[in-house]
């Protein structure tokens, strides 16, 4: 990302839950930002990423940060990088905290695929949009997996 960047922070607290089989901490989604840096609880595994239709737990390592590609980077890279679908599960015995730092192009930035990443083999897959437009769309209704990025995709 280049140009002006805005930064946001979100603390997540997941209390112990008697029915982790029925209750998720956060439902499946991809983040609408550019890049997320996540500090996970050292002791309780809760974050899972979706790969090949399976949910894979992200193990904790004390002091380690999880760096995640998000929707805006998928658009800017013309799909070379894919934002990751993820969710957080609950735990029957333990509570869990995670702290997410979101890095975004500022609201009035026009975001689109880098022209250097568009060629005959890699046709343009995403339209150009204003970051604020994407934020409005992102929060307009329920997050459901990677449903929000469809807004930016050029339909063939
Ligand atoms: O708690 C986690 O590990 C995930 C948090 C998350 O996905 C979010 O805040 O967007
Ligand atoms: Fe997230």
mmCIF file of C-alpha atoms and ligand atoms in Angstrom:
data_model
loop_
_atom_site.group_PDB
_atom_site.id
_atom_site.type_symbol
_atom_site.label_atom_id
_atom_site.label_comp_id
_atom_site.label_asym_id
_atom_site.label_seq_id
_atom_site.Cartn_x
_atom_site.Cartn_y
_atom_site.Cartn_z
ATOM 1 C CA UNK A 1 0.000 0.000 0.000
ATOM 2 C CA UNK A 2 1.196 3.503 -0.668
ATOM 3 C CA UNK A 3 -0.204 6.982 -0.047
ATOM 4 C CA UNK A 4 -1.879 7.910 3.201
ATOM 5 C CA UNK A 5 -2.727 5.033 5.506
ATOM 6 C CA UNK A 6 -5.278 4.982 8.305
ATOM 7 C CA UNK A 7 -4.983 2.649 11.221
ATOM 8 C CA UNK A 8 -7.699 1.106 13.376
ATOM 9 C CA UNK A 9 -7.642 -1.099 16.415
ATOM 10 C CA UNK A 10 -10.177 -3.636 17.641
ATOM 11 C CA UNK A 11 -10.100 -5.651 20.840
ATOM 12 C CA UNK A 12 -12.079 -8.887 20.825
ATOM 13 C CA UNK A 13 -13.083 -10.644 24.024
ATOM 14 C CA UNK A 14 -14.591 -14.109 23.905
ATOM 15 C CA UNK A 15 -15.926 -15.375 27.258
ATOM 16 C CA UNK A 16 -15.995 -19.119 27.968
ATOM 17 C CA UNK A 17 -18.979 -20.686 26.243
ATOM 18 C CA UNK A 18 -20.848 -23.801 27.406
ATOM 19 C CA UNK A 19 -21.750 -24.757 23.805
ATOM 20 C CA UNK A 20 -18.817 -24.087 21.414
ATOM 21 C CA UNK A 21 -20.491 -26.574 19.072
ATOM 22 C CA UNK A 22 -23.376 -24.092 18.663
ATOM 23 C CA UNK A 23 -21.763 -20.673 19.190
ATOM 24 C CA UNK A 24 -19.009 -18.992 17.181
ATOM 25 C CA UNK A 25 -17.008 -16.035 18.525
ATOM 26 C CA UNK A 26 -16.983 -14.348 15.098
ATOM 27 C CA UNK A 27 -18.765 -15.779 12.078
ATOM 28 C CA UNK A 28 -16.812 -16.476 8.850
ATOM 29 C CA UNK A 29 -15.681 -13.312 7.064
ATOM 30 C CA UNK A 30 -12.764 -11.644 5.374
ATOM 31 C CA UNK A 31 -11.701 -8.223 6.665
ATOM 32 C CA UNK A 32 -12.391 -5.184 4.513
ATOM 33 C CA UNK A 33 -9.092 -3.509 5.296
ATOM 34 C CA UNK A 34 -5.755 -3.726 3.473
ATOM 35 C CA UNK A 35 -3.693 -5.605 5.982
ATOM 36 C CA UNK A 36 -4.412 -6.850 9.500
ATOM 37 C CA UNK A 37 -1.827 -7.479 12.206
ATOM 38 C CA UNK A 38 -3.347 -9.682 14.893
ATOM 39 C CA UNK A 39 -2.031 -10.361 18.364
ATOM 40 C CA UNK A 40 -3.565 -13.577 19.619
ATOM 41 C CA UNK A 41 -4.048 -14.769 23.154
ATOM 42 C CA UNK A 42 -0.934 -16.798 24.080
ATOM 43 C CA UNK A 43 -2.857 -19.652 25.581
ATOM 44 C CA UNK A 44 -6.188 -20.172 23.862
ATOM 45 C CA UNK A 45 -6.414 -21.134 20.199
ATOM 46 C CA UNK A 46 -9.506 -19.615 18.598
ATOM 47 C CA UNK A 47 -8.697 -18.212 15.183
ATOM 48 C CA UNK A 48 -9.334 -20.508 12.217
ATOM 49 C CA UNK A 49 -8.727 -19.915 8.522
ATOM 50 C CA UNK A 50 -10.570 -21.567 5.670
ATOM 51 C CA UNK A 51 -8.385 -23.468 3.212
ATOM 52 C CA UNK A 52 -9.749 -25.865 0.604
ATOM 53 C CA UNK A 53 -13.151 -25.810 2.339
ATOM 54 C CA UNK A 54 -11.666 -26.911 5.683
ATOM 55 C CA UNK A 55 -11.216 -24.852 8.865
ATOM 56 C CA UNK A 56 -7.616 -24.823 10.068
ATOM 57 C CA UNK A 57 -6.718 -23.562 13.572
ATOM 58 C CA UNK A 58 -3.965 -20.932 13.709
ATOM 59 C CA UNK A 59 -1.662 -22.079 16.501
ATOM 60 C CA UNK A 60 -0.487 -19.502 19.029
ATOM 61 C CA UNK A 61 3.170 -18.627 19.563
ATOM 62 C CA UNK A 62 3.975 -16.267 22.468
ATOM 63 C CA UNK A 63 4.878 -12.831 21.085
ATOM 64 C CA UNK A 64 4.084 -13.777 17.478
ATOM 65 C CA UNK A 65 1.863 -11.605 15.292
ATOM 66 C CA UNK A 66 -0.466 -12.970 12.612
ATOM 67 C CA UNK A 67 -0.289 -10.921 9.399
ATOM 68 C CA UNK A 68 -3.356 -11.253 7.197
ATOM 69 C CA UNK A 69 -4.017 -10.149 3.643
ATOM 70 C CA UNK A 70 -7.372 -8.386 3.416
ATOM 71 C CA UNK A 71 -9.866 -7.389 0.734
ATOM 72 C CA UNK A 72 -8.193 -4.125 -0.316
ATOM 73 C CA UNK A 73 -4.896 -5.913 -0.980
ATOM 74 C CA UNK A 74 -6.724 -8.549 -3.012
ATOM 75 C CA UNK A 75 -8.116 -5.728 -5.178
ATOM 76 C CA UNK A 76 -4.775 -3.870 -5.469
ATOM 77 C CA UNK A 77 -2.887 -7.049 -6.360
ATOM 78 C CA UNK A 78 -5.535 -7.922 -8.993
ATOM 79 C CA UNK A 79 -6.196 -11.176 -7.145
ATOM 80 C CA UNK A 80 -2.565 -12.345 -6.915
ATOM 81 C CA UNK A 81 -3.020 -12.164 -3.148
ATOM 82 C CA UNK A 82 -6.315 -13.453 -1.792
ATOM 83 C CA UNK A 83 -7.890 -12.150 1.388
ATOM 84 C CA UNK A 84 -8.319 -15.000 3.819
ATOM 85 C CA UNK A 85 -11.683 -16.182 5.076
ATOM 86 C CA UNK A 86 -11.500 -16.670 8.835
ATOM 87 C CA UNK A 87 -13.606 -17.079 11.950
ATOM 88 C CA UNK A 88 -13.095 -17.351 15.699
ATOM 89 C CA UNK A 89 -14.415 -20.274 17.704
ATOM 90 C CA UNK A 90 -15.305 -20.279 21.393
ATOM 91 C CA UNK A 91 -13.879 -22.444 24.133
ATOM 92 C CA UNK A 92 -15.768 -24.264 26.851
ATOM 93 C CA UNK A 93 -13.241 -23.573 29.636
ATOM 94 C CA UNK A 94 -11.229 -20.521 28.781
ATOM 95 C CA UNK A 95 -11.838 -16.970 27.726
ATOM 96 C CA UNK A 96 -9.740 -15.440 24.958
ATOM 97 C CA UNK A 97 -8.604 -11.996 23.855
ATOM 98 C CA UNK A 98 -7.301 -10.926 20.462
ATOM 99 C CA UNK A 99 -6.192 -7.483 19.340
ATOM 100 C CA UNK A 100 -6.446 -6.609 15.650
ATOM 101 C CA UNK A 101 -4.721 -3.632 14.021
ATOM 102 C CA UNK A 102 -6.193 -2.755 10.630
ATOM 103 C CA UNK A 103 -4.202 -0.793 8.041
ATOM 104 C CA UNK A 104 -6.223 0.872 5.293
ATOM 105 C CA UNK A 105 -5.921 3.358 2.484
ATOM 106 C CA UNK A 106 -7.627 6.544 3.783
ATOM 107 C CA UNK A 107 -11.339 7.023 2.998
ATOM 108 C CA UNK A 108 -11.015 9.202 -0.094
ATOM 109 C CA UNK A 109 -8.384 6.997 -1.784
ATOM 110 C CA UNK A 110 -9.239 5.419 -5.108
ATOM 111 C CA UNK A 111 -8.348 1.754 -4.856
ATOM 112 C CA UNK A 112 -7.927 -0.536 -7.837
ATOM 113 C CA UNK A 113 -5.652 -3.162 -9.332
ATOM 114 C CA UNK A 114 -2.081 -2.002 -9.925
ATOM 115 C CA UNK A 115 -1.795 -1.514 -13.733
ATOM 116 C CA UNK A 116 1.543 -3.371 -13.666
ATOM 117 C CA UNK A 117 -0.319 -6.475 -12.540
ATOM 118 C CA UNK A 118 -2.737 -6.417 -15.480
ATOM 119 C CA UNK A 119 -1.769 -8.075 -18.763
ATOM 120 C CA UNK A 120 -3.078 -10.606 -21.282
ATOM 121 C CA UNK A 121 -2.542 -13.475 -18.879
ATOM 122 C CA UNK A 122 -3.931 -11.531 -15.932
ATOM 123 C CA UNK A 123 -6.962 -9.514 -17.080
ATOM 124 C CA UNK A 124 -8.348 -6.877 -14.740
ATOM 125 C CA UNK A 125 -10.583 -8.648 -12.215
ATOM 126 C CA UNK A 126 -11.649 -5.765 -9.959
ATOM 127 C CA UNK A 127 -13.106 -2.341 -10.630
ATOM 128 C CA UNK A 128 -11.674 0.841 -9.189
ATOM 129 C CA UNK A 129 -13.565 2.112 -6.169
ATOM 130 C CA UNK A 130 -13.289 4.721 -3.476
ATOM 131 C CA UNK A 131 -12.316 3.251 -0.146
ATOM 132 C CA UNK A 132 -15.284 4.959 1.609
ATOM 133 C CA UNK A 133 -17.636 3.259 -0.888
ATOM 134 C CA UNK A 134 -16.238 -0.133 0.114
ATOM 135 C CA UNK A 135 -16.542 0.673 3.842
ATOM 136 C CA UNK A 136 -20.227 1.599 3.339
ATOM 137 C CA UNK A 137 -20.847 -1.638 1.470
ATOM 138 C CA UNK A 138 -18.860 -3.677 4.003
ATOM 139 C CA UNK A 139 -21.022 -2.548 6.914
ATOM 140 C CA UNK A 140 -24.307 -2.535 5.011
ATOM 141 C CA UNK A 141 -25.339 -6.040 6.068
ATOM 142 C CA UNK A 142 -24.184 -9.343 7.523
ATOM 143 C CA UNK A 143 -20.688 -10.626 6.833
ATOM 144 C CA UNK A 144 -20.881 -14.026 5.199
ATOM 145 C CA UNK A 145 -17.545 -15.522 4.231
ATOM 146 C CA UNK A 146 -16.013 -13.580 1.358
ATOM 147 C CA UNK A 147 -19.358 -12.127 0.187
ATOM 148 C CA UNK A 148 -18.237 -8.472 0.397
ATOM 149 C CA UNK A 149 -15.435 -8.632 -2.160
ATOM 150 C CA UNK A 150 -18.000 -9.545 -4.842
ATOM 151 C CA UNK A 151 -18.868 -5.818 -4.795
ATOM 152 C CA UNK A 152 -15.457 -5.027 -6.301
ATOM 153 C CA UNK A 153 -15.264 -7.941 -8.751
ATOM 154 C CA UNK A 154 -15.779 -7.405 -12.464
ATOM 155 C CA UNK A 155 -18.343 -9.978 -13.546
ATOM 156 C CA UNK A 156 -17.518 -11.723 -16.805
HETATM 157 O O1 LIG B 1 -10.151 -13.171 17.350
HETATM 158 C C1 LIG B 1 -9.586 -13.478 16.293
HETATM 159 O O2 LIG B 1 -8.608 -14.221 16.245
HETATM 160 C C2 LIG B 1 -10.121 -12.957 14.985
HETATM 161 C C3 LIG B 1 -10.630 -11.544 15.059
HETATM 162 C C4 LIG B 1 -11.140 -11.053 13.735
HETATM 163 O O3 LIG B 1 -11.269 -11.775 12.792
HETATM 164 C C5 LIG B 1 -11.503 -9.636 13.576
HETATM 165 O O4 LIG B 1 -11.444 -8.876 14.549
HETATM 166 O O5 LIG B 1 -11.840 -9.253 12.439
HETATM 167 FE FE1 LIG B 2 -11.469 -10.654 10.977
#
